[in-house]
Coordinates of C-alpha atoms in Angstrom, one line a residue:
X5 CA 0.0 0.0 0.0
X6 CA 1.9 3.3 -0.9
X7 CA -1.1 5.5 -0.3
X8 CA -3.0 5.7 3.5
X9 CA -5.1 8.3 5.0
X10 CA -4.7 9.2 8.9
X11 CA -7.7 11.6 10.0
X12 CA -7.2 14.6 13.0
X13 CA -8.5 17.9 13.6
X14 CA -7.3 21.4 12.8
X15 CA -8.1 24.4 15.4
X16 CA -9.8 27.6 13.8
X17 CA -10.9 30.2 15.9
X18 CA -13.0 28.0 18.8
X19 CA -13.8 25.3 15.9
X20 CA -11.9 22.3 15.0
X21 CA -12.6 21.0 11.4
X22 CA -12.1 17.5 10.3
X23 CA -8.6 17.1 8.7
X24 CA -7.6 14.4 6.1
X25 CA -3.8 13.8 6.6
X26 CA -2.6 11.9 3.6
X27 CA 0.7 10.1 3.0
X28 CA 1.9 9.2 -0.4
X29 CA 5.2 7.0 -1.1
X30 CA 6.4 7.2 -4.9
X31 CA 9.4 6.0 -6.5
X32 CA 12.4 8.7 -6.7
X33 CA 14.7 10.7 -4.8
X34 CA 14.4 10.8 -1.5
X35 CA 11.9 13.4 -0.1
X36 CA 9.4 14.6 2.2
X37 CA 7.4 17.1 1.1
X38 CA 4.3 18.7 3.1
X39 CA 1.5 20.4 1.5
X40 CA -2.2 21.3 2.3
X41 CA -1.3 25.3 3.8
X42 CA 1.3 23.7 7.0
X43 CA 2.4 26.7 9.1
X44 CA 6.1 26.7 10.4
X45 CA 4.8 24.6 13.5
X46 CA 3.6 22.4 11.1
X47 CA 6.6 21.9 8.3
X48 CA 8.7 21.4 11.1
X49 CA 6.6 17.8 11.8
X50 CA 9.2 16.5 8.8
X51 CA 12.5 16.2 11.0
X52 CA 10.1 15.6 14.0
X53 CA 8.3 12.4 12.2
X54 CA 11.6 11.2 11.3
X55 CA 13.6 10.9 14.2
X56 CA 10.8 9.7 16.1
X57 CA 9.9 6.6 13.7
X58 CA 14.3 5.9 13.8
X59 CA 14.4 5.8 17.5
X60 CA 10.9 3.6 18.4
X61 CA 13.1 1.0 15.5
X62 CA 10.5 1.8 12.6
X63 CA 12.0 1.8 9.2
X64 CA 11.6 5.9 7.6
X65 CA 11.0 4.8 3.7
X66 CA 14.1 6.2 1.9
X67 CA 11.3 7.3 -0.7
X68 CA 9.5 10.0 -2.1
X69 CA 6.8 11.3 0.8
X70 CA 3.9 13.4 0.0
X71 CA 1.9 14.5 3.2
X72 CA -1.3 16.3 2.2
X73 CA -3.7 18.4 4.8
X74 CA -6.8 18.3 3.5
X75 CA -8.9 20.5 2.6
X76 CA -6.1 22.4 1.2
X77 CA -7.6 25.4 1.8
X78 CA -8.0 25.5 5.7
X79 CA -4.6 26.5 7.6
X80 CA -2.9 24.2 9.4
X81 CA -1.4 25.7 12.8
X82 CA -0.3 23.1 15.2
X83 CA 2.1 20.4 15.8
X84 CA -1.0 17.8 16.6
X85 CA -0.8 16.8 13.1
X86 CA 2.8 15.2 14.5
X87 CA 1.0 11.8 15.4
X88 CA -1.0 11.2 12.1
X89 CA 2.0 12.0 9.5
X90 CA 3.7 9.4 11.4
X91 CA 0.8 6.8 11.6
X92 CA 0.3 8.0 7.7
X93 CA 3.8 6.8 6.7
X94 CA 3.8 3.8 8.7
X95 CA 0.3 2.7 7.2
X96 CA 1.7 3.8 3.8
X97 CA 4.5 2.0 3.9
X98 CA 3.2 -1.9 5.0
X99 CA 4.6 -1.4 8.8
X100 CA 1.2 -1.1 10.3
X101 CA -2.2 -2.1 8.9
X102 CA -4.5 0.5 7.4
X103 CA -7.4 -1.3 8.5
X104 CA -8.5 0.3 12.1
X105 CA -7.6 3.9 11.3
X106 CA -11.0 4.8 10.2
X107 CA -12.2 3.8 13.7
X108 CA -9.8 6.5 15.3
X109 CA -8.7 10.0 14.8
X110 CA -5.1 11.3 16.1
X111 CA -3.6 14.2 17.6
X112 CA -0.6 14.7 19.2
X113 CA 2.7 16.4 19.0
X114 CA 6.1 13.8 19.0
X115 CA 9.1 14.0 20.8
X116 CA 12.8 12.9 19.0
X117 CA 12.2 9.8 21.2
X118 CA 8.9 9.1 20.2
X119 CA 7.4 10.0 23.2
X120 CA 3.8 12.2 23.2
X121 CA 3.7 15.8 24.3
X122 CA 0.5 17.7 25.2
X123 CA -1.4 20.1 22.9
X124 CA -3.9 22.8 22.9
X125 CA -7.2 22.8 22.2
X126 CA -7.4 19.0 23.2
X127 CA -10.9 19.6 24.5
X128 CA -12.0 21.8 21.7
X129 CA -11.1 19.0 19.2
X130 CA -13.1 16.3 21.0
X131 CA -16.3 18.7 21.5
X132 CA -16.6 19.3 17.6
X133 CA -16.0 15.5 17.0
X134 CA -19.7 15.1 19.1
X135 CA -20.7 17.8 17.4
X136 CA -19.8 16.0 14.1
X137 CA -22.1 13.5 11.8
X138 CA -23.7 10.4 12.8
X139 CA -20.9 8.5 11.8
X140 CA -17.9 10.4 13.4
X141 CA -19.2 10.6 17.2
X142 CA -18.2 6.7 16.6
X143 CA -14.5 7.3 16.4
X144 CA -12.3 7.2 19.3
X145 CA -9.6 10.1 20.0
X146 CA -6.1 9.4 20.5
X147 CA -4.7 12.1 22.8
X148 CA -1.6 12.4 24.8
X149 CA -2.2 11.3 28.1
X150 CA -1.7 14.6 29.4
X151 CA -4.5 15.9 27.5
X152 CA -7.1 13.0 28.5
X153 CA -8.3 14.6 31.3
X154 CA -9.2 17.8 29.5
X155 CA -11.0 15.7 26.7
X156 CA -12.8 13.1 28.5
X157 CA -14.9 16.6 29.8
X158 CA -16.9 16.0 26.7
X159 CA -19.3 12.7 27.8
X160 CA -20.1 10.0 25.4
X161 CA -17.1 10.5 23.9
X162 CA -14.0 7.2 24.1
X163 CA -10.7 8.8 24.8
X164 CA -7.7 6.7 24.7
X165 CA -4.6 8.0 26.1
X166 CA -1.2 7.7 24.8
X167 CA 2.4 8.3 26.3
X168 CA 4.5 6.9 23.1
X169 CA 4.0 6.1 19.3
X170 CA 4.8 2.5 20.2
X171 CA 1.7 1.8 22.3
X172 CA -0.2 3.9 19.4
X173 CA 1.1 1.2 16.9
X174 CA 0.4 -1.7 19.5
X175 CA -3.2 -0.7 20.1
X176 CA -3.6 -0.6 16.3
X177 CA -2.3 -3.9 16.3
X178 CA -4.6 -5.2 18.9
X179 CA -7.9 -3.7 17.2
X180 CA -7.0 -5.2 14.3
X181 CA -6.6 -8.5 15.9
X182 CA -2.8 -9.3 16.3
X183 CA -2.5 -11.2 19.6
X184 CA 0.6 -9.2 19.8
X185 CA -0.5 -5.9 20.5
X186 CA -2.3 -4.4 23.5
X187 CA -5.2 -2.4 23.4
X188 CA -5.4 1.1 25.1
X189 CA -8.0 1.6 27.8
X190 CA -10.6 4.1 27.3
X191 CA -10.2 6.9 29.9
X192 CA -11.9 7.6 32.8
X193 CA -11.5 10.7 34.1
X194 CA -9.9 11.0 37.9
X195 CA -10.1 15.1 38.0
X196 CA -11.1 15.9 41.6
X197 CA -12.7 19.3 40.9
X198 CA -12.0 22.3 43.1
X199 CA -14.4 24.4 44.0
X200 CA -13.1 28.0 43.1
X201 CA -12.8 30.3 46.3
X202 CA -14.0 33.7 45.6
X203 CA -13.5 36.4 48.1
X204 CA -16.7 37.2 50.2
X205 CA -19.1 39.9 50.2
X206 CA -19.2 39.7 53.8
X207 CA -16.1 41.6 53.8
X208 CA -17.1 45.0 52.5
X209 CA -18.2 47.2 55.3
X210 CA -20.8 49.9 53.9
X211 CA -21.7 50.4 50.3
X212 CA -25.0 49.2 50.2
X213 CA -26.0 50.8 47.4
X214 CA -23.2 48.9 45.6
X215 CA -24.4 45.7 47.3
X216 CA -27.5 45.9 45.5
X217 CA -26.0 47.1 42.2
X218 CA -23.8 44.0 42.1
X219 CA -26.7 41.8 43.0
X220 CA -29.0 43.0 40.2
X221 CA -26.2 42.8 38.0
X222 CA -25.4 39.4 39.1
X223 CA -29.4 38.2 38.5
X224 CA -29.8 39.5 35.1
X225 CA -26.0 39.5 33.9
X226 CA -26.0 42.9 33.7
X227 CA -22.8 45.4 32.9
X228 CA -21.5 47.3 35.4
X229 CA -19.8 50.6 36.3
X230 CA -18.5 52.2 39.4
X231 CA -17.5 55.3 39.9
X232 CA -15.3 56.5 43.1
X233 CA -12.3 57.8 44.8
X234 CA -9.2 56.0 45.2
X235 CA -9.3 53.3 48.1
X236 CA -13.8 53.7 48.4
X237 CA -14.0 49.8 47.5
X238 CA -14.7 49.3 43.5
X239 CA -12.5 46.7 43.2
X240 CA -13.0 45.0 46.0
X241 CA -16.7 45.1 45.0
X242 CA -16.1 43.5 41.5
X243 CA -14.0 40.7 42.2
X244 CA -17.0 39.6 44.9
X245 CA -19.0 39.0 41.6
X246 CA -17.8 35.5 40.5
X247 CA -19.0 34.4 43.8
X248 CA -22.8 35.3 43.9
X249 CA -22.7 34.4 40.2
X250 CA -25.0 31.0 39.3
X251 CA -24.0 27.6 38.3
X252 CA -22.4 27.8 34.4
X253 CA -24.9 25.2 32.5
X254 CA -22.8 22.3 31.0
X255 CA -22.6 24.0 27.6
X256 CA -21.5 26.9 28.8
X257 CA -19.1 24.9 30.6
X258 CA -17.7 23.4 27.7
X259 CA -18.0 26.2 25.6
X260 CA -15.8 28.4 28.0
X261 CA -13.1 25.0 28.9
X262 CA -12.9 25.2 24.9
X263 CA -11.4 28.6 24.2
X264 CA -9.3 28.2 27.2
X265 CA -7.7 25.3 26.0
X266 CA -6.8 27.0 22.6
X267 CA -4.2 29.0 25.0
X268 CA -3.4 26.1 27.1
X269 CA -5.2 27.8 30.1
X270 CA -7.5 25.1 30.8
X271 CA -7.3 23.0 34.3
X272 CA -9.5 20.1 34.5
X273 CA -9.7 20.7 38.2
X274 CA -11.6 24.1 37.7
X275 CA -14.1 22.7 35.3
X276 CA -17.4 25.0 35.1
X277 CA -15.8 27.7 37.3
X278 CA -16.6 31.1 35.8
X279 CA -13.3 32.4 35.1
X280 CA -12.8 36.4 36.1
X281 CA -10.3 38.4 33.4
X282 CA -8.3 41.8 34.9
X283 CA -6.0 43.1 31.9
X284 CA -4.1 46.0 33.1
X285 CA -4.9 49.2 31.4
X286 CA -2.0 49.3 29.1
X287 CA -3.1 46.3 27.3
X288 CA -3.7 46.6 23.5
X289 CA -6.5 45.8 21.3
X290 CA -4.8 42.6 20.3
X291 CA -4.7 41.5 23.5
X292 CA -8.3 42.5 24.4
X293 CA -10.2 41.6 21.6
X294 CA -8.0 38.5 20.0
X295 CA -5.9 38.6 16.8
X296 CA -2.6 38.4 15.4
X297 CA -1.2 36.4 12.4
X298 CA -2.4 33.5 13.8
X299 CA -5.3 34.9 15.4
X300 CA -6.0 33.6 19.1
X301 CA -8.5 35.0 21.7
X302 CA -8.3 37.9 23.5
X303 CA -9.4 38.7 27.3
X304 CA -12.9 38.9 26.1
X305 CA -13.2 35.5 24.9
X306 CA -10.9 34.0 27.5
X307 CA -14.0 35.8 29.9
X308 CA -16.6 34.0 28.3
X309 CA -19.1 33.2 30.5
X310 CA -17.3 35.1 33.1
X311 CA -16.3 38.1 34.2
X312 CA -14.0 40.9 32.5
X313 CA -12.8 43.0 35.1
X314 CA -11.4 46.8 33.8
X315 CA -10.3 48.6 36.5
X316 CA -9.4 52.6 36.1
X317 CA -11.3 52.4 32.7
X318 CA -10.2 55.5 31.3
X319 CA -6.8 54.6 31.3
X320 CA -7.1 52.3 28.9
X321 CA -6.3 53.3 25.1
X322 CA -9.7 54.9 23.6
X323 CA -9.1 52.7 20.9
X324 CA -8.8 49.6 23.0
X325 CA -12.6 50.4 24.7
X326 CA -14.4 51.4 21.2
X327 CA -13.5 47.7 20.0
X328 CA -15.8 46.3 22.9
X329 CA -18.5 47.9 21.3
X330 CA -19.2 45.4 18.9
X331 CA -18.8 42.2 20.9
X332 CA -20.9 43.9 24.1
X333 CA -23.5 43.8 21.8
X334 CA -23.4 40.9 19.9
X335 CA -21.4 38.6 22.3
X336 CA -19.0 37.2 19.7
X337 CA -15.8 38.9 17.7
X338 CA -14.8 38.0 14.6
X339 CA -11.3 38.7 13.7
X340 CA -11.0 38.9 10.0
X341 CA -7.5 38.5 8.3
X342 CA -6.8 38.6 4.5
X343 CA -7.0 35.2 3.9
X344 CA -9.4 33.8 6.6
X345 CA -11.7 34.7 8.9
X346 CA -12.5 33.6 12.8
X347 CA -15.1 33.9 15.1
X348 CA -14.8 34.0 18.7
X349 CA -17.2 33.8 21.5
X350 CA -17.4 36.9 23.8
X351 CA -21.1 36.6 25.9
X352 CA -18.7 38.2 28.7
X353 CA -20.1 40.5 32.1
X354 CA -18.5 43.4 32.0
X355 CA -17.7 45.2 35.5
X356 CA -15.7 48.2 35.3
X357 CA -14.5 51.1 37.7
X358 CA -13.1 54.0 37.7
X359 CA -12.1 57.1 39.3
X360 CA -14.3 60.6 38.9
X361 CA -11.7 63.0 37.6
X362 CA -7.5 62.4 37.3
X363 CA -6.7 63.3 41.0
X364 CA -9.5 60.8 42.4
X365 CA -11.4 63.6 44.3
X366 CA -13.8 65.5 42.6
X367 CA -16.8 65.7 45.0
X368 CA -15.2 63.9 47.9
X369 CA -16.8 65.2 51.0
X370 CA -13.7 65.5 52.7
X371 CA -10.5 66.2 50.2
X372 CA -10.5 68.9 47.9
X373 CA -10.6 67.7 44.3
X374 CA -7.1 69.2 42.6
X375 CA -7.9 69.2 38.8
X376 CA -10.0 72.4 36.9
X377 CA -13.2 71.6 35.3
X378 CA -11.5 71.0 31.8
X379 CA -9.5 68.4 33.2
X380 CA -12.2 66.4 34.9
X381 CA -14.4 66.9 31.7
X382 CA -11.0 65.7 29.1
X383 CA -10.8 62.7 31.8
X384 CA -14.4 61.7 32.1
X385 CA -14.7 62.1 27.7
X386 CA -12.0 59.6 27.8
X387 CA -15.2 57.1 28.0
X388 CA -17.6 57.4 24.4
X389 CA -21.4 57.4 24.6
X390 CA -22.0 54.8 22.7
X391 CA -19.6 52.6 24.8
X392 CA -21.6 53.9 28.1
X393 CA -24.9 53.2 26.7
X394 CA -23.9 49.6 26.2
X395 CA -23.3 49.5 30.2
X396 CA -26.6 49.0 32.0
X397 CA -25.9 49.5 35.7
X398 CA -24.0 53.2 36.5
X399 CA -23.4 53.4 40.3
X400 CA -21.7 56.1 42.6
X401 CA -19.4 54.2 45.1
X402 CA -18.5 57.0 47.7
X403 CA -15.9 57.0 50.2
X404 CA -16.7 54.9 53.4
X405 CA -17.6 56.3 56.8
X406 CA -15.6 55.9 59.4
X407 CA -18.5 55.0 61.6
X408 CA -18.8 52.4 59.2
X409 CA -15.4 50.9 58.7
X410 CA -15.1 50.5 62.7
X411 CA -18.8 49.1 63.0
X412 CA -18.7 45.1 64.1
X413 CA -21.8 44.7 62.2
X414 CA -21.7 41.9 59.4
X415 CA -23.4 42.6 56.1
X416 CA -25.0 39.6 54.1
X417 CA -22.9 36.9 53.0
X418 CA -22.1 36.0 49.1
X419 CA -24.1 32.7 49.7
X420 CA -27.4 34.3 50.9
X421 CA -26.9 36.5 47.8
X422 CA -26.1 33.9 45.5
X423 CA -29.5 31.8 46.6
X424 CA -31.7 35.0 45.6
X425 CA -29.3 35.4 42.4
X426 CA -29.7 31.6 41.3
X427 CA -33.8 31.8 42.0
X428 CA -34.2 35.1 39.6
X429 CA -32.2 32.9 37.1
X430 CA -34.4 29.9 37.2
X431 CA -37.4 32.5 36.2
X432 CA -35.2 33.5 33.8
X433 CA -34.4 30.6 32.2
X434 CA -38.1 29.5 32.3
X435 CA -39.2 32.4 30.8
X436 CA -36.5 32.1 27.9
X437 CA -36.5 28.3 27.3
X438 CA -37.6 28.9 24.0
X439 CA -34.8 31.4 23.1
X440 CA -31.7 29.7 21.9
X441 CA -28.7 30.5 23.4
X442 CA -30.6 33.1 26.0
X443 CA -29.6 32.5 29.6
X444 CA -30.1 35.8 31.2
X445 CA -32.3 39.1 31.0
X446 CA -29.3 41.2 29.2
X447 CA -29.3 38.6 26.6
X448 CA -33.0 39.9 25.2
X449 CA -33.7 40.9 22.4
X450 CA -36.1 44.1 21.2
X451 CA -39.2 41.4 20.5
X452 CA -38.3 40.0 23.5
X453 CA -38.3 42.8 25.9
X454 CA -41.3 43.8 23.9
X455 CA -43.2 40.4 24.7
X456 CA -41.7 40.2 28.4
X457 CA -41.1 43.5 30.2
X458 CA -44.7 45.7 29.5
X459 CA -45.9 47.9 31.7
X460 CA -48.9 49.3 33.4
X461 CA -50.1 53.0 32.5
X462 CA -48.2 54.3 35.9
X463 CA -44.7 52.6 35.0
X464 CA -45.3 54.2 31.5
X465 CA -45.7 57.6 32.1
X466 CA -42.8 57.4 34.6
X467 CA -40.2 55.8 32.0
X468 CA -42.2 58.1 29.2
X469 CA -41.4 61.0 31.8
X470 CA -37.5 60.0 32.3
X471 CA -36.9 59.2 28.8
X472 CA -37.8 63.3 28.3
X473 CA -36.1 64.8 30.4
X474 CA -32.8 63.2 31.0
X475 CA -32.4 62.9 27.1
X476 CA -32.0 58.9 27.4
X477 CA -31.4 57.0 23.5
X478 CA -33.5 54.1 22.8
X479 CA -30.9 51.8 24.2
X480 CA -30.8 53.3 27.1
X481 CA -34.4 52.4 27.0
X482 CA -34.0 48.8 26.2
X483 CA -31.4 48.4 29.0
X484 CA -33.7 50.4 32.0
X485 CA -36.7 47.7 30.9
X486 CA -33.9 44.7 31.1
X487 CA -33.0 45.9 34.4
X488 CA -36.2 47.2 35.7
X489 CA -37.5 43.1 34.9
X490 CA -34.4 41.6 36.8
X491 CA -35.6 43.4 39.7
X492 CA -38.9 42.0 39.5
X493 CA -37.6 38.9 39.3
X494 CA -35.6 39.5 42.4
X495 CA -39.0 40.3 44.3
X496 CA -40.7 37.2 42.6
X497 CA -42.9 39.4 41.0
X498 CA -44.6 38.5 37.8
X499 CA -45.5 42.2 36.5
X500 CA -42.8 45.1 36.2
X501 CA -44.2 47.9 38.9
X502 CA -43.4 51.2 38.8
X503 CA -40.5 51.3 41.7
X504 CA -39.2 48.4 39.4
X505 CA -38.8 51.3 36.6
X506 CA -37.7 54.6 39.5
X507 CA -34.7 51.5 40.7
X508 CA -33.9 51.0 37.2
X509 CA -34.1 54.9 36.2
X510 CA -31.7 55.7 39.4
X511 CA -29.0 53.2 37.5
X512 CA -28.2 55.3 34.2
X513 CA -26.5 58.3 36.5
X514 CA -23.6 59.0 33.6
X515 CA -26.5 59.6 30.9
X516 CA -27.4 62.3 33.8
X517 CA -24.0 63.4 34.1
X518 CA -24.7 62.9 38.0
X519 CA -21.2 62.2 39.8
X520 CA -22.1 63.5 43.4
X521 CA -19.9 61.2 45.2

């Protein structure tokens, strides 16, 4: 047999397509020549391949090798494709029969010894094979054994973990019934999951007011923004989120354990915790949003299903916080390139903070504020419309008391705040069962708000009334009716009253260009 096809899977974007690695040996000089759009990573397979086959005492044909990716036209970016060029040439030249690769597809990166190294996106490659046709959930995945853990994630799926090329070939063997060989285990995951430890809310003295914001936002998965002086307690507020946050949903689960193993982020033990992202303020766009030649996520993505964390938000680059825009809307980026394009998902919470002017104290009761009124106005512009009217929940988060800090009284805990969070969801959910890919209030859509957030006359004429006078645009509008209907939901109530709306009105104080801290 000079001609044998091995199959695998590329990575693109958050997908991974099937791949057809195919190995040809013809008569000539001898060559190995790979085609199909290889990277670097990839080209480099061909001294990889061939060391490895030498030292597990496989013959490497002295003949002329063609190794073809296909389709042709989808890049090839990773050094997985290590494991079926060497079964490919083995098959192709009589060492190994052909006859049980169909049953199994391959990934894995070689050593010079012929020893298996991990990869990424291990767990993205086995949730697109159940995603696949009828026929390809059937296969079994060869993995490194490093990576079984992260794969076997994905139920109904067989995984079978490797550490060398030479058990590879010896399972083969087996399933093809040489007594000979022995046949690899499927894998059963051991992972002991840790609960993630998020700080408690119990913690922050005062701030009530933010309490509550960070509840509702919590409930209804809501944006945030807090505005304060230095040292008043914004971040500690926002990194208390995770931890009143509800269950992730399996797919969310594996949707956010998917992008996280494209970067090799992904820890088995911390399955279905919702992951919280802080990039420092001098961050680019690139490292945001996602891109580059080879285009990879960005802190949105890597916060799927989480929290993004932007502390001193106009600090940042303006041209860094105008590329949220998009994704805040939408949930999903798509980095387009000139030869491909790839699409990332970005259904992130988004909790900023910052401070009210560049010295911190502009309408402190206390400290005089040090900067002129051009100064706090340049600093506060910093931050666009359009990128404030995507944020639902505006709060004020003023220094603390004294009387407070020193008082021994305990505030709620995260977990009594979490139970009341996780009950709003489940109306939620019920209510939006029959929206795909809708978990959460913020996640409505205009026919949906439209259908599930009317209003009596009085709740009318008070949002008719607001609307008016503070100048709001009609997605300010859509975002004070999402909000207003995760505070019902909060109460248990089944109709949006009008204190639903006045709550809901009081959380918009930047379209007011209110910062009386």
């Amino acid at each position: 047999m000079t001609v044998a096809t091995v199959r695998s899977r590329a990575i693109c974007g958050v997908f991974a397509p099937e791949v057809n690695v195919e190995v040809h040996l013809a008569n000539g000089l001898p060559s190995f020549t790979l085609v199909g759009l290889p990277d670097v990573e990839v080209r480099e397979a061909r001294e990889r391949v061939r060391a490895a086959l030498q030292n597990a005492r496989f013959e490497f044909p002295q003949r002329r090798i063609t190794v073809n990716l296909a389709p042709a036209d989808l890049p090839k970016e990773s050094a997985s494709f290590d494991l079926p060029i060497a079964l490919g040439i083995l098959a192709a030249s009589g060492q190994i029969s052909a006859r049980t690769l169909d049953r199994h597809e391959f990934a894995g990166e070689l050593s010079l010894t012929g020893e298996l190294r991990p990869i990424r996106g291990a767990l993205a490659m086995t949730y697109a094979l159940s995603k696949g046709t009828v026929a390809a959930p059937l296969r079994a995945l060869v993995v490194p054994l490093e990576n079984a853990d992260e794969a076997a994630l994905v139920g109904n799926m067989t995984i079978l973990p490797a550490r060398t090329l030479l058990e590879v070939v010896s399972h083969l063997a087996a399933d093809a019934g040489d007594d000979k060989g022995r046949v690899i285990e499927p894998h059963r995951p051991a992972v002991r999951l840790t609960p993630p430890v998020h700080p408690d809310l119990i913690d922050v003295k005062g701030q009530k007011a933010g309490r509550r914001a960070l509840e509702i936002a919590a409930a209804g998965g809501h944006n945030l923004l807090m505005v304060g002086p230095p040292g008043s307690g914004k971040s500690m507020l926002a990194h208390r989120l995770p931890g009143i946050l509800p269950p992730m949903t399996g797919d969310e689960a594996l949707d956010s354990a998917a992008i996280l193993s494209l970067v090799g982020q992904f820890a088995p033990q911390r399955w279905a915790a919702r992951m919280i992202r802080a990039p420092h303020h001098t961050a680019s766009a690139v490292a945001l949003v996602g891109g580059g030649g080879n285009p990879m996520p960005g802190e949105i993505s890597l916060a799927h299903n989480g929290v993004l964390f932007m502390d001193e938000l106009p600090e940042f680059d303006r041209r860094v916080l105008e590329a949220m825009r998009e994704p805040l809307e939408t949930g999903k980026i798509t980095i387009s390139r000139a030869a491909r394009h790839v699409d990332f998902p970005a259904r992130f919470q988004l909790v900023a903070a910052m401070n009210p002017c560049p010295c911190g104290y502009h309408g402190h009761r206390t400290i005089a504020c040090r900067c002129t009124p051009e100064q706090v106005a340049r600093y506060q512009d910093r931050i666009s419309g359009p990128l404030l009217d995507r944020i639902d929940l505006h709060i004020e988060v003023p220094a603390v008391k004294y009387k407070e800090l020193s008082s021994k009284a305990e505030g709620e805990c995260s977990r009594l705040i979490r139970d009341r969070v996780v009950a709003a969801r489940q109306i939620q959910t019920k209510r939006l069962a029959e929206r795909k890919g809708m978990y959460s209030n913020a996640d409505m859509q205009s026919k949906d708000i439209q259908t599930f957030c009317r209003l009596d006359s009085a709740g009318e004429d008070l949002l008719k009334m607001a609307i008016t006078k503070l100048g709001l645009s009609a997605r300010a509008y859509d975002r004070i009716l999402k909000v207003a209907r995760t505070i019902a939901d909060l109460a248990h109530s089944t109709d949006i009253r009008p204190e639903n709306i006045s709550e809901a009105i009081q959380y918009r104080s930047l379209d007011r260009n209110l910062w009386n801290i």
